[in-house]
Structures are given as structure tokens and as C-alpha cells.
mmCIF file of C-alpha atoms in Angstrom:
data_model
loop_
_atom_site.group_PDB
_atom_site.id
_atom_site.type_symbol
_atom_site.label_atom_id
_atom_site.label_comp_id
_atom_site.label_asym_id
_atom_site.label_seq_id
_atom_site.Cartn_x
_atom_site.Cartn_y
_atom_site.Cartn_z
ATOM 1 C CA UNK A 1 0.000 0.000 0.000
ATOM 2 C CA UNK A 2 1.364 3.320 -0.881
ATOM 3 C CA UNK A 3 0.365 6.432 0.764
ATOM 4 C CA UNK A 4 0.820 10.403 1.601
ATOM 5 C CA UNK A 5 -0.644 12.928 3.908
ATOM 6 C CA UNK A 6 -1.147 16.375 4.654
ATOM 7 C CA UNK A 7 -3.285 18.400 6.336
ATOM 8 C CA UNK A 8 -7.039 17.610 5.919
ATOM 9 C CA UNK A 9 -6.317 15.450 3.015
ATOM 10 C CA UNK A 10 -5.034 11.722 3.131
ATOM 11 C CA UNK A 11 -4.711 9.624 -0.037
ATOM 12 C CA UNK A 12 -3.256 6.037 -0.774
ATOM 13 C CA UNK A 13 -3.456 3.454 -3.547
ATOM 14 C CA UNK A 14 -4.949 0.313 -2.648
ATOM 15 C CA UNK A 15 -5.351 -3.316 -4.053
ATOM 16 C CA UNK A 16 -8.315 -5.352 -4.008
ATOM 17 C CA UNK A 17 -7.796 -9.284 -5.520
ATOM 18 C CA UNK A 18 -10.373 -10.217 -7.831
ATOM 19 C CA UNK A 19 -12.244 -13.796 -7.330
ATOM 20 C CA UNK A 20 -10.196 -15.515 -10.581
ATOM 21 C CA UNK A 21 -9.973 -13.273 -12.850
ATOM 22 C CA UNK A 22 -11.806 -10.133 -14.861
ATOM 23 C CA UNK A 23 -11.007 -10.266 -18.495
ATOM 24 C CA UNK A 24 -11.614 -8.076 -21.620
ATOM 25 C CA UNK A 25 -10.763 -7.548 -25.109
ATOM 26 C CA UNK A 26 -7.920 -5.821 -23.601
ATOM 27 C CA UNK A 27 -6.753 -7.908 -21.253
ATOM 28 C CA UNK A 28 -7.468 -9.760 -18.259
ATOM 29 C CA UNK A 29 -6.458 -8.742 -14.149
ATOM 30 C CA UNK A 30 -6.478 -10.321 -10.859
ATOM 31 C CA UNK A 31 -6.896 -7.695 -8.798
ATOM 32 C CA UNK A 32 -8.729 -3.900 -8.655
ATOM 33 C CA UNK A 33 -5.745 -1.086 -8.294
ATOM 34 C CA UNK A 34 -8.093 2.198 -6.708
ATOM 35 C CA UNK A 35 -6.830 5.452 -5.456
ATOM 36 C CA UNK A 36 -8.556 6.589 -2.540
ATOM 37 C CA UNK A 37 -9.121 9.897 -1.002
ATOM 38 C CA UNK A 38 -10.154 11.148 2.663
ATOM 39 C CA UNK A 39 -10.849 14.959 3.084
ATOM 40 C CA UNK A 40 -11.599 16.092 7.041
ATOM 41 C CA UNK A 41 -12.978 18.868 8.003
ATOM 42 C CA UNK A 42 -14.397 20.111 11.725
ATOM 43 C CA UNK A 43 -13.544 16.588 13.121
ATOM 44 C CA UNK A 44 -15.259 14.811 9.738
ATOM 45 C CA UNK A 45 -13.834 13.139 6.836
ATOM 46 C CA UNK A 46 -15.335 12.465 3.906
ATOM 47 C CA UNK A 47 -14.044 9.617 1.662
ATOM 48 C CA UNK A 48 -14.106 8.566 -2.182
ATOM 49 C CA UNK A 49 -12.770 5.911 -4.316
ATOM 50 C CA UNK A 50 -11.530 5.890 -7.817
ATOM 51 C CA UNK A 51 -10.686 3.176 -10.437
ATOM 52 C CA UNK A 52 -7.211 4.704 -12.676
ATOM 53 C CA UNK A 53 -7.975 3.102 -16.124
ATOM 54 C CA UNK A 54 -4.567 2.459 -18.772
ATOM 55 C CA UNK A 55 -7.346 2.951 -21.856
ATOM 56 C CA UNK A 56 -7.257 6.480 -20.465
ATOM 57 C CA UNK A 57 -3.537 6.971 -19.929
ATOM 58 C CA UNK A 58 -4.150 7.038 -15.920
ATOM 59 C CA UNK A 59 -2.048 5.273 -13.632
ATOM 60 C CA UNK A 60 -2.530 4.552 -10.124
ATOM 61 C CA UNK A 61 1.014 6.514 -8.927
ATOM 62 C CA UNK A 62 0.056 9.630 -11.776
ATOM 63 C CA UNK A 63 -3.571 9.299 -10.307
ATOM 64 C CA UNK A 64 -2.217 9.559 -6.604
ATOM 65 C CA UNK A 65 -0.405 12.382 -7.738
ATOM 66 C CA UNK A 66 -2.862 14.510 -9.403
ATOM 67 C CA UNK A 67 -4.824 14.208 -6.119
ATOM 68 C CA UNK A 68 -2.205 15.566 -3.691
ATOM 69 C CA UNK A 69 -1.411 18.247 -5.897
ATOM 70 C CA UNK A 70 -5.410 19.869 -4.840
ATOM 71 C CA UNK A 71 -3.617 19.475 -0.968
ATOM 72 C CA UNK A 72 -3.422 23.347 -0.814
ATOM 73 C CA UNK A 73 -6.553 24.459 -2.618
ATOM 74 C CA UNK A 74 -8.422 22.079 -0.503
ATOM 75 C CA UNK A 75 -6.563 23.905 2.921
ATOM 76 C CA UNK A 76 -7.677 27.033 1.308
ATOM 77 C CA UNK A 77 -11.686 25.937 0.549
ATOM 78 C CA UNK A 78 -11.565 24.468 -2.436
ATOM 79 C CA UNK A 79 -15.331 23.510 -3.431
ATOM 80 C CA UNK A 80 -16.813 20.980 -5.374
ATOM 81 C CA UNK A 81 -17.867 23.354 -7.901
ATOM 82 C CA UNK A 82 -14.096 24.870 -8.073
ATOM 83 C CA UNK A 83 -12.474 21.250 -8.472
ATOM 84 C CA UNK A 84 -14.165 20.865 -11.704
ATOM 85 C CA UNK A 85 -12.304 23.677 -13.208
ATOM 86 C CA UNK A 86 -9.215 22.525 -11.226
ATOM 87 C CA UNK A 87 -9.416 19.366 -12.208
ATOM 88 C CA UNK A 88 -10.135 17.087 -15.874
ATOM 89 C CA UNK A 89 -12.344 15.043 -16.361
ATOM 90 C CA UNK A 90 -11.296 12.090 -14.871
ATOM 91 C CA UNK A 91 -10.124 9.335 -11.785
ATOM 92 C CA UNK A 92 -8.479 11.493 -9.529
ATOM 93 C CA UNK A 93 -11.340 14.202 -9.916
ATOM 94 C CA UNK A 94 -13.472 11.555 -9.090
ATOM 95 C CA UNK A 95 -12.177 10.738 -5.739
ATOM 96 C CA UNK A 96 -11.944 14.369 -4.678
ATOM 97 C CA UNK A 97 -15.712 15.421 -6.192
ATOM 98 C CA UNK A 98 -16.901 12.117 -4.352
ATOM 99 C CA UNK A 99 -14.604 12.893 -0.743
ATOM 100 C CA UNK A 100 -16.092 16.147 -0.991
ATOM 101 C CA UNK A 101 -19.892 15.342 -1.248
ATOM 102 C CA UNK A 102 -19.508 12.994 1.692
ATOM 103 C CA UNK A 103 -17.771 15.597 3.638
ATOM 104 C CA UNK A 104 -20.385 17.796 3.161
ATOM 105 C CA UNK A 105 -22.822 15.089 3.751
ATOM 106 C CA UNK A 106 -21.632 14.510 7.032
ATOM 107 C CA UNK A 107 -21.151 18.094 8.156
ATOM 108 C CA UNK A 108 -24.683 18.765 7.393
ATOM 109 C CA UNK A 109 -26.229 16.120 8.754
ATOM 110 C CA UNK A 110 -28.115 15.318 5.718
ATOM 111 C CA UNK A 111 -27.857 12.430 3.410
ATOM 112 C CA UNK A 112 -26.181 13.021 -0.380
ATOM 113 C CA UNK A 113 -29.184 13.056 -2.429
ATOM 114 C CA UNK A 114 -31.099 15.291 -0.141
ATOM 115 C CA UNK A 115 -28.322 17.593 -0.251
ATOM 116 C CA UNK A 116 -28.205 17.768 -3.950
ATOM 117 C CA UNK A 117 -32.066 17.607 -4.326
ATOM 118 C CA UNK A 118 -32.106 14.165 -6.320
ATOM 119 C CA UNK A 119 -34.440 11.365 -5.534
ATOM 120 C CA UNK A 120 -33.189 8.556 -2.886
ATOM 121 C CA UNK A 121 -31.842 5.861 -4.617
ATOM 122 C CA UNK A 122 -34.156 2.588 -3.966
ATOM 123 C CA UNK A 123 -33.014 -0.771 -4.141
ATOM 124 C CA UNK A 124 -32.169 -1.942 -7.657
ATOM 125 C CA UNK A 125 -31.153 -4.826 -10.073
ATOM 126 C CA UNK A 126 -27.377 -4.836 -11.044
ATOM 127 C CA UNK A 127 -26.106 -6.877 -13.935
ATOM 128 C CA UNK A 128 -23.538 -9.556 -13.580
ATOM 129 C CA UNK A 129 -20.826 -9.401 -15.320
ATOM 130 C CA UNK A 130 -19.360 -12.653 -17.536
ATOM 131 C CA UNK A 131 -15.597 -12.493 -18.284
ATOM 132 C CA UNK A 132 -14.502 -13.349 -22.080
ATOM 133 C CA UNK A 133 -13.168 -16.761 -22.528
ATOM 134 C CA UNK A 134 -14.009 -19.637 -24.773
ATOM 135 C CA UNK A 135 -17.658 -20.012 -26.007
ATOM 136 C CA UNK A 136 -16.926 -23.246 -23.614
ATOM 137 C CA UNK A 137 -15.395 -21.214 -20.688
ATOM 138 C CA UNK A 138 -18.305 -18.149 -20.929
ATOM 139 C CA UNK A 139 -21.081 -20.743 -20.916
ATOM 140 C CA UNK A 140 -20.297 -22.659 -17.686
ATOM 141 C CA UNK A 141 -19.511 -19.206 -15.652
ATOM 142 C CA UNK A 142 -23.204 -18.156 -17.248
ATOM 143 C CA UNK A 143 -24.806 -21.674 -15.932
ATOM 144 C CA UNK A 144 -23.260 -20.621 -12.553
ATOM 145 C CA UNK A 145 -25.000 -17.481 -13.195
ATOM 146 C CA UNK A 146 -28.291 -18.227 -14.620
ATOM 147 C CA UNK A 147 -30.358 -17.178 -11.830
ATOM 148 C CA UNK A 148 -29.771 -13.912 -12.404
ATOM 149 C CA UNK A 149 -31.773 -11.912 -14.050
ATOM 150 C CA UNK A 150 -29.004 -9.750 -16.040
ATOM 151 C CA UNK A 151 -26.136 -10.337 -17.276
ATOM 152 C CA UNK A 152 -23.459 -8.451 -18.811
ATOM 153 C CA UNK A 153 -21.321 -10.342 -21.523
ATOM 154 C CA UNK A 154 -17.784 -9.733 -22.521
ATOM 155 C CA UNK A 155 -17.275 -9.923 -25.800
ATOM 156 C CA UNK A 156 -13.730 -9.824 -27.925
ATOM 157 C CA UNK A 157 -14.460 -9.646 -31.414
ATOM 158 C CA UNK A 158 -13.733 -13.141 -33.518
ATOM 159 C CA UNK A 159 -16.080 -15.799 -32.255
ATOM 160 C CA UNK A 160 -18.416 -13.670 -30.627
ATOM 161 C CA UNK A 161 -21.442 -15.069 -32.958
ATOM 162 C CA UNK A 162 -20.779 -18.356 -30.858
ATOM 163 C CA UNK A 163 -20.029 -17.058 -27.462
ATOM 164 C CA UNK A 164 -23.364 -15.443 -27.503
ATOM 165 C CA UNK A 165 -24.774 -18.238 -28.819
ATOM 166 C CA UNK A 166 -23.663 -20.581 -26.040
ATOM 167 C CA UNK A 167 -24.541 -17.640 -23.228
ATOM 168 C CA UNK A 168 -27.798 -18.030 -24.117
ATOM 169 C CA UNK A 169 -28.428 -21.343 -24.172
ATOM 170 C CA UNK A 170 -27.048 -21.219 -20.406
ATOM 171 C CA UNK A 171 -29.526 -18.393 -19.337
ATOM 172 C CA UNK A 172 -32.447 -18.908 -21.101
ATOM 173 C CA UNK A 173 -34.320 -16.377 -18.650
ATOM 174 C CA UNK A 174 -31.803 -13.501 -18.323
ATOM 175 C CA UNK A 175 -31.810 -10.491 -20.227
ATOM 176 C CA UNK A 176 -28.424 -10.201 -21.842
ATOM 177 C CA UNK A 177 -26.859 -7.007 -22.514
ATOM 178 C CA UNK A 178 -22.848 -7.503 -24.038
ATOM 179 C CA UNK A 179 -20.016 -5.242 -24.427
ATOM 180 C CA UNK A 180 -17.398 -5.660 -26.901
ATOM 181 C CA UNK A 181 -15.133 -2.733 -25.627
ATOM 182 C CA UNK A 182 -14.592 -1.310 -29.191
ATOM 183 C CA UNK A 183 -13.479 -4.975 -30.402
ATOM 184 C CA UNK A 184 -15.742 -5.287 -33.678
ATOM 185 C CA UNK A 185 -14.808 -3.973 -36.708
ATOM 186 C CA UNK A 186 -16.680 -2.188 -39.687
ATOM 187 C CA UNK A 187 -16.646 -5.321 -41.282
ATOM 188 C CA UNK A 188 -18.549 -7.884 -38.990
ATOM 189 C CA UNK A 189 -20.211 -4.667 -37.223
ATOM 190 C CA UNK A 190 -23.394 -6.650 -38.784
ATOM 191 C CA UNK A 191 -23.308 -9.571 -38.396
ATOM 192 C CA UNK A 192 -22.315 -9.652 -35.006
ATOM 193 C CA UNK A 193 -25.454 -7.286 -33.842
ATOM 194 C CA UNK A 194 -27.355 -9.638 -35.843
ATOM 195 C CA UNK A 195 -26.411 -12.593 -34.009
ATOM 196 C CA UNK A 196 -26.781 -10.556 -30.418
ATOM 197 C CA UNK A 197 -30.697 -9.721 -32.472
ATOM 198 C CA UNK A 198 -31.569 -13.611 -32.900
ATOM 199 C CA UNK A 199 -30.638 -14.533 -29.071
ATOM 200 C CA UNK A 200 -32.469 -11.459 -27.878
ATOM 201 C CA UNK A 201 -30.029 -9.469 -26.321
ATOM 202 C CA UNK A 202 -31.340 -6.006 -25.172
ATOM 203 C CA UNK A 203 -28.180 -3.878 -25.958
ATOM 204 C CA UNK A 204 -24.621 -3.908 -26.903
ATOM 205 C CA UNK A 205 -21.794 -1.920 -25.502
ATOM 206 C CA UNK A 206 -19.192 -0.374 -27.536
ATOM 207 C CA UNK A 207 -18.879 -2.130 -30.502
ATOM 208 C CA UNK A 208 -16.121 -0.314 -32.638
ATOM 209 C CA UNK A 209 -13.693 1.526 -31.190
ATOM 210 C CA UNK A 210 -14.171 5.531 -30.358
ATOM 211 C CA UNK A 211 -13.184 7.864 -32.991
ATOM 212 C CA UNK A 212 -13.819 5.207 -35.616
ATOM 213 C CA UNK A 213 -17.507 4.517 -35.000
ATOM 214 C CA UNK A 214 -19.263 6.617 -38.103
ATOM 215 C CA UNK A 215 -20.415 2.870 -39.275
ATOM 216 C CA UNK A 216 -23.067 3.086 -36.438
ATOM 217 C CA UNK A 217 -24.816 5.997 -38.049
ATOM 218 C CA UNK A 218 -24.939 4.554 -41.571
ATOM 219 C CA UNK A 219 -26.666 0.793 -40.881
ATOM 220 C CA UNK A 220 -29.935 -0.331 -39.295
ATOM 221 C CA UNK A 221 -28.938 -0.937 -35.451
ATOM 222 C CA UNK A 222 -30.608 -4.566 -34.958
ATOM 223 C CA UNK A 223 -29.738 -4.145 -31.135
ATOM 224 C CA UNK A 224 -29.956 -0.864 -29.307
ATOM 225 C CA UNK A 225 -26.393 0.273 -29.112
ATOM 226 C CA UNK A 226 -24.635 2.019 -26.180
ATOM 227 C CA UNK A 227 -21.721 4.652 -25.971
ATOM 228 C CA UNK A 228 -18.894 3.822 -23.416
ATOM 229 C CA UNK A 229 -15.632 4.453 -24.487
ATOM 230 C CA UNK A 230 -17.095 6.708 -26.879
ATOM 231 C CA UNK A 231 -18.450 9.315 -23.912
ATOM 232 C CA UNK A 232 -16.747 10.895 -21.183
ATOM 233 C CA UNK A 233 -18.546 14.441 -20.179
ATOM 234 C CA UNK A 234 -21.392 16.666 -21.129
ATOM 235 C CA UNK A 235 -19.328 17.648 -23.998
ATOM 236 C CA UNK A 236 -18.576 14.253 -25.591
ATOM 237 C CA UNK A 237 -22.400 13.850 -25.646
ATOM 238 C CA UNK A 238 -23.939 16.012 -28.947
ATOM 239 C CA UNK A 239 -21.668 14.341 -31.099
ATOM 240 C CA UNK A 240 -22.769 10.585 -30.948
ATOM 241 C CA UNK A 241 -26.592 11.445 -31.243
ATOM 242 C CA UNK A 242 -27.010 9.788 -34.581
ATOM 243 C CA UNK A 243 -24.407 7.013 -33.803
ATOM 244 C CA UNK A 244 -25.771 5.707 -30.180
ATOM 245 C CA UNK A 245 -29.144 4.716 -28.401
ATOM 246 C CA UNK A 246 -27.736 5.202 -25.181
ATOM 247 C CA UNK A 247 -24.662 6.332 -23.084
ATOM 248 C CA UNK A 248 -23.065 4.499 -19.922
ATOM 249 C CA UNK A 249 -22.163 7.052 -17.490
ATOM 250 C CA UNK A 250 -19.260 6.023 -15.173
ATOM 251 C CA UNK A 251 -17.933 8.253 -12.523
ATOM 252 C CA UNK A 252 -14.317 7.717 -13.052
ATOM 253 C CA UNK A 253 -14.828 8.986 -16.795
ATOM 254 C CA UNK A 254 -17.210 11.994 -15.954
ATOM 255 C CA UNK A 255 -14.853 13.112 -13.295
ATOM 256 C CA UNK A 256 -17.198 12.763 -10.526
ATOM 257 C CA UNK A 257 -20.992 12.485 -9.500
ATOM 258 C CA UNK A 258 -21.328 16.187 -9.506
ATOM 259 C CA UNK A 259 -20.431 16.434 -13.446
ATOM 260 C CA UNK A 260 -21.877 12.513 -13.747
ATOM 261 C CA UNK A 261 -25.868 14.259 -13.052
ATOM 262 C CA UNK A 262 -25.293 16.911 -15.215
ATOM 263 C CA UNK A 263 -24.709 14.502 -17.891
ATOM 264 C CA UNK A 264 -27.836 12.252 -16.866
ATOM 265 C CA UNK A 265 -29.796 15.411 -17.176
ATOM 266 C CA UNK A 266 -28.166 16.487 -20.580
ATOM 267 C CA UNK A 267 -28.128 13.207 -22.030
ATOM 268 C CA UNK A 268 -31.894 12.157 -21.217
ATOM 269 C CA UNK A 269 -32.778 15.839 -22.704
ATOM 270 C CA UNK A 270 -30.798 14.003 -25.693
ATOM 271 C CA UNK A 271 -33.154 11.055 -26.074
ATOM 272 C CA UNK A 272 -30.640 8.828 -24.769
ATOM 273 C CA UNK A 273 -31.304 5.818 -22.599
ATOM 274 C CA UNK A 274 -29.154 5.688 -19.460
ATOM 275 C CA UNK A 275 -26.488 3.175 -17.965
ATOM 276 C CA UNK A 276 -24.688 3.695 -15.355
ATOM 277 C CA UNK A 277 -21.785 1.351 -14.731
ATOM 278 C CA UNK A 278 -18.347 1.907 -13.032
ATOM 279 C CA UNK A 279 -15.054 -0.118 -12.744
ATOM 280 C CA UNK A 280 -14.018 -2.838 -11.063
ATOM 281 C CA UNK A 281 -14.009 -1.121 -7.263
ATOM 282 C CA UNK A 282 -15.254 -1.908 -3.882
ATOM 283 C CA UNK A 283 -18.378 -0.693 -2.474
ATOM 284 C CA UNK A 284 -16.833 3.217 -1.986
ATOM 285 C CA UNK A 285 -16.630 3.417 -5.875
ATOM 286 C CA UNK A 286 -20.361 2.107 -6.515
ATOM 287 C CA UNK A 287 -21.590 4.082 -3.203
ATOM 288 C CA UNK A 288 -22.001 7.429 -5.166
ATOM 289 C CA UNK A 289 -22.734 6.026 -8.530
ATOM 290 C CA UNK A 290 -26.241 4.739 -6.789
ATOM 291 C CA UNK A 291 -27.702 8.272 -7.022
ATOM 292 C CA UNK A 292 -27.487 7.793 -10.571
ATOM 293 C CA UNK A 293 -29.912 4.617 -10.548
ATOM 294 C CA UNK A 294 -33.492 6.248 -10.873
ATOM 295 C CA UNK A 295 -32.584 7.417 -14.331
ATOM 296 C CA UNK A 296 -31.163 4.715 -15.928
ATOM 297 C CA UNK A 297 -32.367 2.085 -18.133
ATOM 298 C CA UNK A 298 -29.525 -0.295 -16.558
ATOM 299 C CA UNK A 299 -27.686 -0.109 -13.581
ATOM 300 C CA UNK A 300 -24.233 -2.292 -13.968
ATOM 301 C CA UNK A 301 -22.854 -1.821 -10.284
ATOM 302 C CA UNK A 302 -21.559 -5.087 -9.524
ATOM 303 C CA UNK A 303 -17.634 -4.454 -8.978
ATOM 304 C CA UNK A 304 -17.953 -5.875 -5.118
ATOM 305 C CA UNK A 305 -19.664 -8.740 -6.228
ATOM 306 C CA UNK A 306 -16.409 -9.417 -8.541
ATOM 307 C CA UNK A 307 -13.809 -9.036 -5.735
ATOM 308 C CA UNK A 308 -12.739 -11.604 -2.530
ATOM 309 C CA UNK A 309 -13.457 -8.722 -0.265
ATOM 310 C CA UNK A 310 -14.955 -5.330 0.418
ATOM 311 C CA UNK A 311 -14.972 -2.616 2.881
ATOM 312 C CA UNK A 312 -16.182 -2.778 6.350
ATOM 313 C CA UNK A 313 -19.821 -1.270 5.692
ATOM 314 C CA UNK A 314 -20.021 -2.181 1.748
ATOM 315 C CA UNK A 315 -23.257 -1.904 -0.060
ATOM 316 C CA UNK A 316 -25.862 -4.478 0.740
ATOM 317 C CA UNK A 317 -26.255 -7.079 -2.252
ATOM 318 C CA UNK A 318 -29.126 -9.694 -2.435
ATOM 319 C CA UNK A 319 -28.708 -11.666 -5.550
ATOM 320 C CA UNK A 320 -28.468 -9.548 -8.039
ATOM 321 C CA UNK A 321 -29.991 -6.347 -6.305
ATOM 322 C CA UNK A 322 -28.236 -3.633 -4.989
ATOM 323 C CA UNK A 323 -29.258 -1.616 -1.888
ATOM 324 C CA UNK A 324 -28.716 2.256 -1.494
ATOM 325 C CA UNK A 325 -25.816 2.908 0.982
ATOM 326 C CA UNK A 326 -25.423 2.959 4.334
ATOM 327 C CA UNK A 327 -24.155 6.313 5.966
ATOM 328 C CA UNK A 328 -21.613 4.674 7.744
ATOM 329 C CA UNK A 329 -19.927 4.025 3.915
ATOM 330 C CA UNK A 330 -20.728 7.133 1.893
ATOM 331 C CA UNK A 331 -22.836 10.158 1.783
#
């Protein structure tokens, strides 16, 4: 564990071991890197957890980094409003937007969503993720999984007609949504949403990588399609209008829930359908994310469910549902 300190802020990099392992198109890991960060105020501390992500050029160490370096803005008052010009878009901005919230949370009195004026998050369903593998491999981890009643795929590009294939023939029940994680090409861009189409799946992730997904805006989409890597911010969102049926909003991309709400707000005034989904985290990561969950579509919050252990007060799973937080955790 590394870590550094000053005065009302505390931050440290911590590892989490997956149960097996989580794998991609772009790899697979065995354990969940996060940065967290604990701002105190008036005998309170307020805490939040972000996921660095190599896609994005963030490291855990450069992550660390970027949030000591708000140590004497924060002595000096920084607010949540201020970080998000101090800040990009981001993981580390994430920590300190989410610290800060609970901080204020706590001071008050009050929990997060009444604070902000958003509805309280009720108990909802969370998919379950399915790591790529073999069509062999991905169909016995689904018939472990069946009972649940969604399930997110991971798809890789060659052979994804049949890993779908054999999915559903595990999970007869479930409503499948996939994500390829920009692994299809132009090319079999068709025929792979076609095969998703004849098993019934509700909505693929990311097909083709961002920057080179125009093909989505010339063909007939035979699966809703939603924008991950594609979308960061508010700003990434006018652009993919004519490419996208829906956007997955993750805190450690938006930079934090303050800038994540705005988005929900901007991109439902859009026409989009909502996801919200994070990394692989503990409970602290998903905690904030939950005030997200009454307007989305699909809620893909199962990073604790992924790891061999969480934090001491970590969100309440039954199954496949999620519970709102606890105070004792976050906001």
C-alpha cells in the first residue's frame, strides 16, 4: 500500500484481488488497483474511491499524484464546484468530487441526495458481469449465473457469434446485454449485432472503437447500441446522437458524481437511454454512482460482487440487487 498525507487530506493506492480473474478484449487482471481519497474537516472526513484506467492513460502513482497536488486548494476551501475547473475530467477528480460530497454530507447532517435535491436511490437490479473466454469457458460461468436476471457479456471480437450463442443457451431467462469494448470492426459490425438480435439481447456496448464509429450511423442498429468508451462528459455527448441509443455514465470517466448528473440530465434531454456502470471497485466506488440509478435504463454496479473482499460497511447485495448505501460508507 502506498500512501501520503497532509493536512485535511489523506490519499493512498490500494489493491483489491479479484475472485479468478476479470477479463476483456484488452486484457485480463487479478486484482482492482483504486486510489482513494479522505478529506476532514471540523472533526469529519469524507471519503471517495476511484478506479485509474490504462485505456485512459491514468495510472494509479500519476492518479495519486494529481490528487495531492489539490492538498493546498483544498486547505484554502476548495469547493466541489471549483475542483471541476481545477481538475479534468477524470479518476483522480473523481475521488476528490466524491470525498467532498460525503464531507459535506456529514457536516450537514443530511444524506447526499437530499443535499443535492435528487431522488433517494431505492433498491435496484445490477447486472452480472461474464468475463470473455471460450464459447466453452463463458457458458459454464453463465450456468453458474443463470439465476440472475441480467447479465453483462464480454465480448472480444472473432467468435463472438458463438459465445453469444452458447450464453444463451445457459440463461435462457436472463436479459443479456454484451459489451465488446470497441473490439468489432466495420466489417462484422453486422453480423455480429445480428447474431446478439436472434438470441435477444437487449443492448450492446461499444462495438467499434471511439473515434472510428461513423459505421453506427450509416446501418440499421438490430440491437440498441450504447456509448462507453465513446463518452466521457457533457461535452462528448452532442456528437454521438445519430451514432448511439444510449450512453453508460461512469464516474471515473465523468470526473465525478457532480459532473456525472449533469450529464444524466443532458443526455436524457438528448433522447438517450441511461447506464450507469463503473469499474471494477469496492463498495466506496459504486456508493455514489447509486444516485445515478433512478434514471437509468440499466444499472451495472456489480464491482464488489467481482472481488474476494470489500470494505467494512459495503453496499448491501441480495442476488443480483443492490441496496442504497449505508451512511456509515458514503454520503
Amino acid at each position: 500500500m502506498t500512501s501520503s498525507q497532509t493536512a485535511g487530506l489523506a490519499a493512498r493506492i490500494e489493491r483489491w484481488p479479484i475472485a479468478g480473474a476479470f477479463t476483456i478484449s484488452r486484457g485480463s487482471k487479478t486484482e482492482a488497483v483504486t486510489v482513494m481519497a479522505e478529506v476532514s474537516h471540523g472533526g469529519h472526513t469524507g471519503r471517495g474511491e476511484c478506479v485509474p484506467y490504462p485505456r485512459y492513460g491514468e495510472t494509479p502513482e500519476a492518479t495519486l499524484a494529481a490528487v495531492l497536488t489539490m492538498q493546498d486548494a483544498l486547505r484554502n476551501g476548495l469547493s466541489r464546484e471549483a475542483l471541476q475547473r481545477a481538475l479534468p475530467p477524470g479518476a483522480a477528480r473523481n475521488a476528490l468530487d466524491c470525498a467532498l460530497l460525503d464531507l459535506e454530507a456529514r457536516v450537514r447532517g443530511e444524506r447526499a441526495w437530499d443535499l443535492l435535491g435528487r431522488p433517494a436511490p431505492r433498491a435496484c437490479t445490477t447486472a452480472f458481469t461474464i468475463s470473455l473466454g471460450t464459447a466453452e469457458a463463458m457458458a459454464a460461468a453463465t450456468a453458474r449465473a443463470a439465476s440472475r436476471p441480467l447479465l453483462k457479456i464480454k465480448l472480444g471480437g472473432e467468435g463472438d457469434a458463438e459465445r453469444i450463442a452458447a450464453v444463451r443457451k445457459e440463461a435462457p431467462e436472463s436479459e443479456l446485454i454484451v459489451d465488446a469494448n470497441e473490439s468489432w470492426t466495420a466489417a462484422n459490425l453486422e453480423h455480429n449485432l445480428a447474431a446478439c438480435a436472434a438470441v435477444g439481447v437487449t443492448l450492446v456496448e461499444q462495438p467499434l472503437p471511439a473515434g472510428q464509429d461513423a459505421a453506427l450511423a450509416r446501418i440499421r442498429r438490430a440491437v440498441a447500441v450504447c456509448a462507453d468508451e465513446s463518452v466521457h462528459d457533457r461535452a462528448s455527448l452532442e456528437g454521438l446522437r445519430e451514432r448511439y441509443d444510449a450512453i453508460n455514465i461512469k464516474l471515473d470517466k465523468a470526473g465525478g458524481l457532480t459532473e456525472a448528473l449533469a450529464m444524466a440530465d443532458a443526455a436524457q434531454a438528448l433522447g438517450f437511454e441511461i447506464m450507469v456502470g463503473s469499474m471494477v471497485g469496492t463498495s466506496l466506488s459504486m456508493a455514489p454512482a447509486m444516485l445515478l440509478t433512478p434514471q437509468a435504463r440499466f444499472v451495472d454496479l456489480d464491482g464488489p460482487l467481482l472481488l474476494t473482499g470489500d470494505r467494512e460497511h459495503g453496499l448491501r447485495y441480495d442476488g443480483s440487487t443492490v441496496y442504497p448505501p449505508d451512511p456509515a460508507l458514503w454520503g
